[in-house]
Coordinates of N, CA and C in Angstrom, one line a residue:
M1 N 9.2 -10.0 -54.4 CA 7.9 -10.4 -55.1 C 6.8 -10.4 -54.1
A2 N 5.6 -9.9 -54.4 CA 4.5 -9.9 -53.5 C 4.0 -11.3 -53.3
S3 N 3.5 -11.6 -52.1 CA 3.0 -12.9 -51.8 C 1.7 -13.1 -52.6
R4 N 1.4 -14.3 -53.0 CA 0.2 -14.7 -53.7 C -0.8 -15.3 -52.8
R5 N -0.5 -15.3 -51.5 CA -1.4 -15.9 -50.5 C -2.8 -15.3 -50.6
R6 N -3.8 -16.1 -50.5 CA -5.2 -15.6 -50.5 C -5.4 -14.6 -49.4
A7 N -6.2 -13.5 -49.7 CA -6.4 -12.5 -48.7 C -7.1 -13.1 -47.5
G8 N -6.7 -12.8 -46.3 CA -7.3 -13.2 -45.1 C -6.7 -14.5 -44.5
A9 N -6.0 -15.3 -45.4 CA -5.4 -16.6 -44.9 C -4.2 -16.3 -44.1
T10 N -4.0 -17.1 -43.1 CA -2.9 -17.0 -42.2 C -1.7 -17.9 -42.5
C11 N -1.9 -18.7 -43.5 CA -0.9 -19.6 -44.0 C -1.0 -19.9 -45.5
D12 N 0.0 -20.6 -46.0 CA -0.1 -20.9 -47.5 C -0.7 -22.3 -47.8
F13 N -0.6 -23.2 -46.8 CA -1.0 -24.6 -47.0 C -1.5 -25.1 -45.7
E14 N -2.8 -25.4 -45.6 CA -3.5 -25.7 -44.4 C -4.1 -27.1 -44.4
E15 N -3.8 -27.9 -43.4 CA -4.4 -29.3 -43.4 C -5.8 -29.1 -42.7
L16 N -6.8 -29.6 -43.5 CA -8.2 -29.5 -43.1 C -8.6 -30.7 -42.4
R17 N -8.2 -31.9 -42.9 CA -8.5 -33.2 -42.4 C -7.2 -34.0 -42.6
P18 N -7.0 -35.1 -41.9 CA -5.8 -35.9 -42.1 C -5.5 -36.2 -43.6
G19 N -4.4 -35.6 -44.1 CA -4.1 -35.8 -45.5 C -4.7 -34.9 -46.5
L20 N -5.7 -34.1 -46.1 CA -6.4 -33.2 -47.0 C -6.1 -31.7 -46.7
F21 N -5.6 -31.0 -47.7 CA -5.0 -29.7 -47.5 C -5.8 -28.6 -48.3
M22 N -5.8 -27.4 -47.8 CA -6.3 -26.3 -48.6 C -5.1 -25.5 -49.0
I23 N -5.1 -25.2 -50.3 CA -4.0 -24.4 -50.9 C -4.5 -22.9 -50.9
H24 N -3.8 -22.1 -50.0 CA -4.1 -20.7 -49.9 C -3.2 -19.9 -50.8
N25 N -2.1 -20.5 -51.3 CA -1.1 -19.8 -52.1 C -0.8 -20.6 -53.4
P26 N -1.3 -20.2 -54.5 CA -1.0 -21.1 -55.7 C 0.5 -21.1 -56.1
A27 N 1.3 -20.3 -55.5 CA 2.7 -20.3 -55.9 C 3.4 -21.6 -55.4
L28 N 2.8 -22.3 -54.5 CA 3.4 -23.5 -54.0 C 3.1 -24.8 -54.9
S29 N 2.2 -24.6 -55.9 CA 1.7 -25.7 -56.7 C 2.8 -26.5 -57.3
P30 N 3.9 -26.0 -57.9 CA 5.0 -26.8 -58.5 C 5.5 -27.8 -57.5
V31 N 5.6 -27.5 -56.2 CA 6.2 -28.4 -55.2 C 5.2 -29.6 -55.0
L32 N 4.0 -29.5 -55.2 CA 3.0 -30.5 -55.0 C 2.9 -31.6 -56.0
R33 N 3.5 -31.3 -57.2 CA 3.4 -32.3 -58.3 C 4.0 -33.6 -57.9
G34 N 3.2 -34.6 -58.2 CA 3.6 -36.0 -58.0 C 3.4 -36.5 -56.6
E35 N 2.8 -35.6 -55.7 CA 2.6 -35.9 -54.3 C 1.2 -36.3 -53.9
G36 N 0.3 -36.0 -54.9 CA -1.1 -36.3 -54.5 C -2.1 -35.9 -55.6
E37 N -3.3 -35.7 -55.2 CA -4.4 -35.4 -56.1 C -4.9 -34.0 -55.8
R38 N -5.1 -33.2 -56.9 CA -5.6 -31.8 -56.7 C -6.9 -31.6 -57.3
E39 N -7.8 -31.0 -56.6 CA -9.1 -30.6 -57.2 C -9.4 -29.2 -56.7
G40 N -9.2 -28.2 -57.6 CA -9.4 -26.8 -57.3 C -8.3 -26.4 -56.3
D41 N -8.8 -25.8 -55.2 CA -7.8 -25.4 -54.2 C -7.6 -26.5 -53.0
R42 N -8.1 -27.7 -53.3 CA -7.9 -28.8 -52.3 C -6.9 -29.7 -52.9
F43 N -6.1 -30.3 -51.9 CA -5.0 -31.2 -52.3 C -5.0 -32.4 -51.3
R44 N -5.1 -33.6 -51.9 CA -5.1 -34.8 -51.0 C -3.7 -35.5 -51.2
L45 N -3.0 -35.6 -50.1 CA -1.7 -36.3 -50.2 C -1.9 -37.8 -50.3
T46 N -1.3 -38.3 -51.3 CA -1.4 -39.8 -51.6 C -0.1 -40.5 -51.5
T47 N 1.0 -39.8 -51.3 CA 2.3 -40.5 -51.1 C 2.6 -40.7 -49.7
W48 N 3.6 -41.5 -49.4 CA 4.0 -41.7 -48.0 C 5.0 -40.6 -47.5
R49 N 5.4 -39.7 -48.5 CA 6.4 -38.7 -48.2 C 5.9 -37.4 -47.6
G50 N 4.8 -37.5 -46.8 CA 4.2 -36.3 -46.4 C 5.1 -35.3 -45.6
E51 N 5.9 -35.9 -44.7 CA 6.8 -35.1 -43.9 C 7.8 -34.4 -44.8
G52 N 8.3 -35.1 -45.8 CA 9.3 -34.5 -46.7 C 8.7 -33.4 -47.5
L53 N 7.4 -33.5 -47.9 CA 6.8 -32.5 -48.6 C 6.6 -31.2 -47.8
I54 N 6.2 -31.4 -46.5 CA 6.0 -30.3 -45.6 C 7.4 -29.6 -45.4
A55 N 8.4 -30.4 -45.3 CA 9.8 -29.8 -45.0 C 10.2 -29.0 -46.3
R56 N 9.9 -29.5 -47.5 CA 10.3 -28.8 -48.7 C 9.6 -27.5 -48.8
L57 N 8.3 -27.5 -48.5 CA 7.5 -26.3 -48.6 C 8.1 -25.2 -47.6
R58 N 8.3 -25.7 -46.4 CA 8.9 -24.7 -45.4 C 10.2 -24.2 -45.8
A59 N 11.0 -25.1 -46.4 CA 12.4 -24.7 -46.8 C 12.3 -23.6 -47.9
R60 N 11.2 -23.5 -48.6 CA 10.9 -22.5 -49.6 C 10.2 -21.3 -49.0
T61 N 10.1 -21.3 -47.7 CA 9.5 -20.2 -46.9 C 8.0 -20.1 -47.0
F62 N 7.4 -21.2 -47.5 CA 5.9 -21.2 -47.4 C 5.5 -21.5 -46.0
V63 N 4.4 -20.9 -45.5 CA 3.9 -21.2 -44.2 C 2.9 -22.3 -44.2
V64 N 3.2 -23.4 -43.5 CA 2.3 -24.6 -43.5 C 1.7 -24.8 -42.1
L65 N 0.5 -25.1 -42.1 CA -0.2 -25.3 -40.9 C -0.9 -26.7 -40.9
T66 N -0.2 -27.7 -40.3 CA -0.7 -29.1 -40.2 C -1.6 -29.2 -39.1
L67 N -2.3 -30.3 -39.0 CA -3.2 -30.6 -37.9 C -2.4 -30.6 -36.6
L68 N -1.2 -31.2 -36.7 CA -0.4 -31.3 -35.5 C 0.0 -29.9 -35.0
D69 N 0.3 -29.0 -36.0 CA 0.6 -27.6 -35.6 C -0.6 -26.9 -34.9
Q70 N -1.8 -27.3 -35.4 CA -3.1 -26.7 -34.8 C -3.3 -27.2 -33.4
V71 N -3.0 -28.5 -33.2 CA -3.1 -29.1 -31.9 C -2.1 -28.3 -30.9
A72 N -0.9 -28.1 -31.4 CA 0.1 -27.5 -30.5 C -0.3 -26.0 -30.2
A73 N -1.1 -25.4 -31.1 CA -1.5 -24.0 -30.8 C -2.7 -23.9 -30.0
L74 N -3.3 -25.0 -29.5 CA -4.5 -24.9 -28.6 C -4.1 -24.2 -27.3
P75 N -5.0 -23.5 -26.7 CA -4.7 -22.7 -25.5 C -4.3 -23.7 -24.4
D76 N -3.4 -23.2 -23.6 CA -3.0 -23.9 -22.4 C -4.1 -23.9 -21.4
L77 N -4.1 -24.9 -20.5 CA -5.1 -24.9 -19.4 C -4.8 -23.9 -18.4
P78 N -5.9 -23.3 -17.8 CA -5.7 -22.4 -16.7 C -5.3 -23.1 -15.4
T79 N -4.9 -22.3 -14.4 CA -4.6 -22.9 -13.1 C -5.9 -23.1 -12.4
P80 N -6.3 -24.3 -12.0 CA -7.6 -24.6 -11.4 C -7.6 -24.1 -9.9
P81 N -8.8 -23.8 -9.4 CA -8.9 -23.5 -8.0 C -8.6 -24.8 -7.1
P82 N -7.9 -24.6 -6.0 CA -7.6 -25.8 -5.2 C -8.9 -26.4 -4.6
L83 N -8.8 -27.7 -4.4 CA -10.0 -28.4 -3.8 C -9.9 -28.2 -2.3
G84 N -11.1 -28.1 -1.6 CA -11.1 -27.9 -0.2 C -12.1 -28.9 0.4
A85 N -12.7 -28.4 1.5 CA -13.6 -29.3 2.3 C -15.0 -29.4 1.6
A86 N -15.6 -30.5 2.0 CA -17.0 -30.8 1.5 C -18.0 -30.0 2.4
F87 N -19.1 -29.6 1.9 CA -20.2 -29.0 2.6 C -21.5 -29.3 2.0
L88 N -22.6 -29.0 2.8 CA -23.9 -29.2 2.3 C -24.6 -27.9 1.9
R89 N -25.4 -28.0 0.8 CA -26.1 -26.8 0.4 C -27.5 -27.2 0.0
D90 N -28.5 -26.3 0.4 CA -29.9 -26.6 0.0 C -30.0 -26.3 -1.5
L91 N -30.9 -27.1 -2.1 CA -31.2 -27.0 -3.5 C -32.4 -26.1 -3.7
A92 N -32.4 -25.3 -4.8 CA -33.6 -24.6 -5.1 C -34.6 -25.7 -5.8
R93 N -35.8 -25.3 -6.0 CA -36.8 -26.2 -6.6 C -36.3 -26.6 -8.0
N94 N -36.3 -27.9 -8.3 CA -35.9 -28.4 -9.6 C -34.5 -28.1 -10.0
E95 N -33.6 -27.8 -9.0 CA -32.2 -27.5 -9.3 C -31.4 -28.8 -9.3
R96 N -30.6 -29.0 -10.3 CA -29.7 -30.1 -10.4 C -28.3 -29.6 -10.6
I97 N -27.3 -30.2 -9.9 CA -26.0 -29.7 -9.9 C -25.1 -30.9 -10.3
S98 N -24.2 -30.7 -11.2 CA -23.1 -31.7 -11.6 C -21.8 -31.1 -11.4
Y99 N -20.8 -31.9 -11.2 CA -19.4 -31.4 -11.1 C -18.5 -32.1 -12.1
F100 N -17.4 -31.5 -12.4 CA -16.5 -32.1 -13.4 C -15.6 -33.1 -12.8
A101 N -15.8 -34.4 -13.2 CA -15.2 -35.5 -12.5 C -14.2 -36.2 -13.5
P102 N -13.2 -36.9 -12.9 CA -12.2 -37.6 -13.7 C -12.7 -39.0 -14.2
D103 N -13.6 -39.6 -13.5 CA -14.1 -40.9 -13.8 C -15.5 -41.2 -13.4
P104 N -16.4 -41.2 -14.3 CA -16.2 -41.0 -15.8 C -15.9 -39.6 -16.1
L105 N -15.1 -39.3 -17.1 CA -14.6 -38.0 -17.4 C -15.8 -37.1 -17.9
G106 N -16.0 -36.0 -17.2 CA -17.1 -35.1 -17.6 C -18.0 -34.8 -16.5
W107 N -19.2 -34.3 -16.8 CA -20.1 -33.9 -15.8 C -20.8 -35.0 -15.1
V108 N -20.8 -35.1 -13.8 CA -21.3 -36.1 -13.0 C -22.2 -35.5 -11.9
P109 N -23.4 -36.0 -11.7 CA -24.3 -35.5 -10.6 C -23.6 -35.5 -9.3
V110 N -23.8 -34.4 -8.5 CA -23.2 -34.4 -7.2 C -24.1 -35.3 -6.3
P111 N -23.5 -35.8 -5.2 CA -24.3 -36.5 -4.2 C -25.4 -35.7 -3.6
N112 N -26.6 -36.4 -3.4 CA -27.7 -35.7 -2.8 C -28.1 -36.5 -1.5
P113 N -27.6 -36.0 -0.4 CA -28.0 -36.7 0.9 C -29.5 -36.8 1.1
T114 N -30.2 -35.7 0.7 CA -31.6 -35.7 0.7 C -32.1 -35.1 -0.6
P115 N -33.4 -35.3 -0.9 CA -33.9 -34.7 -2.2 C -33.7 -33.2 -2.3
S116 N -33.6 -32.5 -1.2 CA -33.5 -31.0 -1.2 C -32.1 -30.5 -0.9
S117 N -31.1 -31.4 -0.9 CA -29.8 -30.9 -0.5 C -28.7 -31.5 -1.4
A118 N -27.6 -30.9 -1.5 CA -26.5 -31.4 -2.3 C -25.2 -31.3 -1.5
E119 N -24.4 -32.3 -1.7 CA -23.1 -32.3 -1.1 C -22.1 -31.8 -2.1
L120 N -21.5 -30.6 -1.8 CA -20.5 -30.0 -2.7 C -19.2 -30.0 -2.0
R121 N -18.2 -29.5 -2.8 CA -16.8 -29.4 -2.3 C -16.2 -28.1 -2.8
E122 N -15.5 -27.4 -1.9 CA -14.8 -26.2 -2.2 C -13.9 -26.4 -3.4
G123 N -14.0 -25.5 -4.4 CA -13.1 -25.6 -5.5 C -13.7 -26.4 -6.7
W124 N -14.8 -27.1 -6.5 CA -15.3 -27.8 -7.6 C -15.8 -26.9 -8.7
I125 N -15.7 -27.5 -10.0 CA -16.2 -26.8 -11.1 C -17.6 -27.4 -11.4
V126 N -18.7 -26.6 -11.4 CA -20.0 -27.2 -11.4 C -20.8 -26.7 -12.6
R127 N -21.8 -27.5 -12.9 CA -22.9 -27.1 -13.9 C -24.2 -27.2 -13.2
R128 N -25.0 -26.1 -13.3 CA -26.3 -26.1 -12.6 C -27.4 -26.0 -13.7
R129 N -28.5 -26.7 -13.4 CA -29.7 -26.6 -14.2 C -30.9 -26.5 -13.3
R130 N -31.9 -25.7 -13.8 CA -33.1 -25.6 -13.2 C -34.2 -25.9 -14.1
S131 N -35.0 -27.0 -13.8 CA -36.1 -27.5 -14.7 C -35.5 -27.8 -16.1
R132 N -36.1 -27.2 -17.1 CA -35.6 -27.4 -18.5 C -34.8 -26.2 -19.0
G133 N -34.5 -25.3 -18.2 CA -33.7 -24.1 -18.6 C -32.3 -24.4 -19.0
P134 N -31.6 -23.4 -19.6 CA -30.2 -23.6 -20.0 C -29.3 -23.8 -18.7
A135 N -28.2 -24.5 -19.0 CA -27.2 -24.7 -17.9 C -26.5 -23.4 -17.6
S136 N -26.0 -23.3 -16.4 CA -25.1 -22.2 -16.0 C -23.9 -22.9 -15.4
Y137 N -22.7 -22.2 -15.4 CA -21.5 -22.8 -14.9 C -20.8 -21.9 -13.9
A138 N -20.0 -22.6 -13.0 CA -19.4 -21.8 -11.9 C -18.3 -22.6 -11.3
H139 N -17.4 -22.0 -10.6 CA -16.6 -22.7 -9.7 C -16.9 -22.3 -8.3
I140 N -16.7 -23.2 -7.3 CA -17.1 -22.9 -5.9 C -15.9 -22.3 -5.2
Q141 N -16.2 -21.1 -4.6 CA -15.1 -20.4 -3.8 C -15.8 -19.9 -2.6
H142 N -15.2 -20.3 -1.4 CA -15.8 -19.8 -0.1 C -17.3 -20.2 0.0
G143 N -17.7 -21.3 -0.6 CA -19.0 -21.7 -0.5 C -20.0 -21.1 -1.4
N144 N -19.5 -20.2 -2.3 CA -20.3 -19.5 -3.2 C -20.0 -19.9 -4.7
F145 N -21.0 -19.7 -5.6 CA -20.8 -20.0 -7.0 C -20.3 -18.8 -7.7
L146 N -19.1 -18.9 -8.2 CA -18.5 -17.8 -9.0 C -18.8 -18.2 -10.5
A147 N -19.6 -17.4 -11.1 CA -20.1 -17.7 -12.5 C -18.9 -17.6 -13.5
C148 N -19.0 -18.5 -14.5 CA -18.1 -18.4 -15.7 C -18.8 -19.0 -16.9
D149 N -18.3 -18.8 -18.1 CA -19.0 -19.4 -19.2 C -18.6 -20.9 -19.3
E150 N -19.3 -21.6 -20.2 CA -19.1 -23.0 -20.4 C -17.7 -23.4 -20.8
D151 N -17.1 -22.6 -21.7 CA -15.8 -22.9 -22.2 C -14.7 -22.8 -21.1
R152 N -14.8 -21.8 -20.3 CA -13.9 -21.6 -19.2 C -14.1 -22.7 -18.1
A153 N -15.4 -23.1 -17.9 CA -15.7 -24.1 -16.9 C -15.0 -25.5 -17.4
L154 N -15.1 -25.8 -18.6 CA -14.5 -27.0 -19.1 C -13.0 -27.0 -19.0
R155 N -12.4 -25.9 -19.3 CA -11.0 -25.8 -19.3 C -10.5 -25.9 -17.8
L156 N -11.2 -25.2 -16.9 CA -10.9 -25.4 -15.5 C -11.1 -26.8 -15.0
G157 N -12.2 -27.4 -15.5 CA -12.5 -28.8 -15.1 C -11.4 -29.8 -15.5
Y158 N -11.0 -29.7 -16.8 CA -9.9 -30.5 -17.2 C -8.6 -30.3 -16.4
A159 N -8.3 -29.0 -16.2 CA -7.1 -28.7 -15.4 C -7.2 -29.3 -14.0
Q160 N -8.4 -29.3 -13.4 CA -8.5 -29.8 -12.1 C -8.3 -31.3 -12.0
V161 N -8.8 -32.1 -13.0 CA -8.7 -33.5 -12.9 C -7.4 -34.0 -13.6
S162 N -6.6 -33.2 -14.2 CA -5.4 -33.6 -14.8 C -4.3 -34.0 -13.8
P163 N -3.5 -35.0 -14.1 CA -3.6 -35.9 -15.2 C -4.6 -37.0 -15.0
T164 N -5.3 -37.4 -16.1 CA -6.2 -38.5 -16.0 C -6.1 -39.3 -17.3
T165 N -6.7 -40.5 -17.3 CA -6.6 -41.4 -18.4 C -8.0 -41.8 -18.9
L166 N -8.1 -41.8 -20.2 CA -9.3 -42.2 -20.9 C -9.1 -43.5 -21.6
T167 N -10.0 -44.5 -21.4 CA -9.9 -45.7 -22.1 C -10.8 -45.7 -23.3
V168 N -10.3 -46.0 -24.4 CA -11.1 -46.0 -25.7 C -11.3 -47.4 -26.2
A169 N -12.4 -47.6 -27.0 CA -12.7 -48.9 -27.5 C -12.3 -49.0 -28.9
T170 N -11.8 -50.2 -29.3 CA -11.5 -50.5 -30.7 C -12.6 -51.3 -31.3
T171 N -13.0 -50.8 -32.5 CA -14.1 -51.4 -33.2 C -13.6 -51.8 -34.6
P172 N -14.4 -52.6 -35.4 CA -14.0 -52.9 -36.7 C -13.9 -51.6 -37.6
Q173 N -14.6 -50.6 -37.3 CA -14.6 -49.3 -38.1 C -13.4 -48.4 -37.6
G174 N -12.9 -48.6 -36.5 CA -11.8 -47.7 -36.0 C -11.9 -47.7 -34.5
I175 N -11.3 -46.6 -33.9 CA -11.2 -46.4 -32.5 C -12.3 -45.5 -32.1
L176 N -13.1 -45.8 -31.1 CA -14.3 -45.1 -30.7 C -14.0 -44.3 -29.4
L177 N -14.0 -43.0 -29.5 CA -13.8 -42.1 -28.4 C -15.1 -41.6 -27.9
P178 N -15.4 -41.7 -26.6 CA -16.7 -41.2 -26.1 C -17.0 -39.8 -26.4
N179 N -18.2 -39.4 -26.3 CA -18.6 -38.0 -26.6 C -18.3 -37.2 -25.3
L180 N -17.1 -36.7 -25.3 CA -16.7 -35.9 -24.1 C -17.1 -34.5 -24.3
P181 N -17.4 -33.8 -23.2 CA -17.6 -32.3 -23.3 C -16.3 -31.7 -23.4
L182 N -16.1 -30.9 -24.5 CA -14.8 -30.3 -24.8 C -14.9 -28.8 -25.0
P183 N -13.8 -28.1 -24.6 CA -13.8 -26.6 -25.0 C -14.0 -26.4 -26.5
Q184 N -14.5 -25.3 -26.9 CA -14.8 -25.0 -28.3 C -13.7 -25.3 -29.2
A185 N -12.5 -24.8 -28.9 CA -11.3 -25.0 -29.8 C -11.0 -26.4 -30.0
H186 N -11.0 -27.2 -28.9 CA -10.7 -28.6 -29.0 C -11.8 -29.4 -29.8
Q187 N -13.0 -29.0 -29.5 CA -14.2 -29.7 -30.2 C -14.1 -29.4 -31.7
H188 N -13.8 -28.2 -32.1 CA -13.7 -27.8 -33.5 C -12.6 -28.6 -34.2
L189 N -11.4 -28.7 -33.5 CA -10.3 -29.4 -34.1 C -10.5 -30.9 -34.1
L190 N -11.1 -31.4 -33.1 CA -11.4 -32.9 -33.1 C -12.3 -33.2 -34.3
G191 N -13.2 -32.3 -34.6 CA -14.1 -32.5 -35.8 C -13.4 -32.6 -37.1
R192 N -12.2 -32.0 -37.2 CA -11.4 -32.1 -38.4 C -10.6 -33.5 -38.4
I193 N -10.4 -34.1 -37.3 CA -9.6 -35.3 -37.2 C -10.5 -36.6 -37.2
A194 N -11.6 -36.5 -36.5 CA -12.4 -37.7 -36.3 C -13.8 -37.5 -36.9
A195 N -14.6 -38.5 -37.0 CA -16.0 -38.5 -37.4 C -16.9 -38.6 -36.3
S196 N -17.9 -37.6 -36.2 CA -18.9 -37.7 -35.1 C -20.0 -38.7 -35.4
T197 N -20.2 -39.6 -34.5 CA -21.3 -40.6 -34.6 C -22.2 -40.5 -33.3
P198 N -23.4 -41.1 -33.4 CA -24.2 -41.2 -32.2 C -23.5 -41.9 -31.0
Q199 N -22.6 -42.8 -31.3 CA -21.9 -43.5 -30.3 C -20.7 -42.8 -29.7
G200 N -20.2 -41.8 -30.4 CA -19.0 -41.1 -30.0 C -18.2 -40.7 -31.3
W201 N -16.9 -40.4 -31.0 CA -16.0 -39.9 -32.1 C -15.3 -41.2 -32.7
L202 N -15.4 -41.4 -34.0 CA -14.8 -42.5 -34.6 C -13.5 -42.0 -35.2
V203 N -12.4 -42.7 -34.8 CA -11.0 -42.2 -35.1 C -10.4 -43.3 -36.0
A204 N -9.9 -43.0 -37.1 CA -9.1 -43.9 -37.9 C -7.8 -44.2 -37.2
P205 N -7.3 -45.5 -37.2 CA -6.1 -45.8 -36.5 C -4.9 -44.9 -36.8
E206 N -4.8 -44.5 -38.0 CA -3.6 -43.6 -38.4 C -3.8 -42.2 -37.8
S207 N -5.0 -41.9 -37.4 CA -5.2 -40.5 -36.8 C -5.2 -40.5 -35.3
L208 N -5.0 -41.7 -34.7 CA -4.9 -41.8 -33.2 C -3.8 -40.9 -32.6
P209 N -2.6 -40.9 -33.2 CA -1.6 -40.0 -32.6 C -2.0 -38.5 -32.5
L210 N -2.8 -38.0 -33.5 CA -3.3 -36.7 -33.5 C -4.3 -36.5 -32.3
V211 N -5.2 -37.4 -32.2 CA -6.2 -37.4 -31.1 C -5.5 -37.5 -29.8
T212 N -4.5 -38.3 -29.7 CA -3.8 -38.4 -28.4 C -3.1 -37.1 -28.1
A213 N -2.5 -36.5 -29.1 CA -1.9 -35.2 -28.8 C -2.9 -34.1 -28.4
L214 N -4.1 -34.1 -29.1 CA -5.1 -33.2 -28.7 C -5.6 -33.3 -27.3
L215 N -5.8 -34.6 -26.9 CA -6.3 -34.8 -25.5 C -5.2 -34.5 -24.5
A216 N -4.0 -34.7 -24.9 CA -2.9 -34.4 -24.0 C -2.8 -32.9 -23.6
R217 N -3.3 -32.1 -24.6 CA -3.4 -30.6 -24.3 C -4.4 -30.4 -23.2
L218 N -5.3 -31.3 -22.9 CA -6.3 -31.2 -21.8 C -5.8 -32.0 -20.6
G219 N -4.6 -32.6 -20.6 CA -4.2 -33.4 -19.5 C -4.7 -34.8 -19.4
V220 N -5.2 -35.3 -20.6 CA -5.8 -36.6 -20.7 C -5.0 -37.5 -21.5
G221 N -4.6 -38.7 -20.9 CA -3.9 -39.7 -21.6 C -4.9 -40.7 -22.2
V222 N -4.5 -41.4 -23.3 CA -5.4 -42.3 -24.0 C -4.9 -43.7 -23.8
E223 N -5.8 -44.6 -23.4 CA -5.4 -46.0 -23.3 C -6.4 -46.9 -24.1
A224 N -5.9 -47.6 -25.0 CA -6.7 -48.5 -25.9 C -7.0 -49.8 -25.2

């Protein structure tokens, strides 16, 4: 029998947010009865038997993509350039340079021994800005800036500081994760799991294992 999966979909049942699924194949509808609330092609799991439901769907050969599956499918980190010796470099006018640091995790201004010079280190992953223009990214090799795009710079940066630990705050509303610079795929997936706020990412306690797994793909441990 031909598949009834929606054209272009890569799975039959996809978790969009914790407990909220998109039905890409109506043939699985009978298995969902009694397990939650359905509105159109959206299904919200309301029972505690979520793992059992997923197992039953897979046993019937339906392809299920949970958020945990999506975390596991995130790209591996690349091999970072080795760190080497420190050196001084003259700065161009209005040039500012930051490097990817483990603490605080993210972009940190490099030391400036004088207003017109920067202390850099061989192998660092750096972000450069001039005046109010857009940032450019590079890693330092043999004293030169080897350009790369932002996404690769972030992945190299996380690979270089891995393993590291991030301390998160617990609030009455949930767990607050700082606004980290993240590669695009990780940022997109985190947006499915947590809520973006001006103070950072707000994570429901029951979603913390998903966020912990996502950050582990970047070599970052979570400490509450």
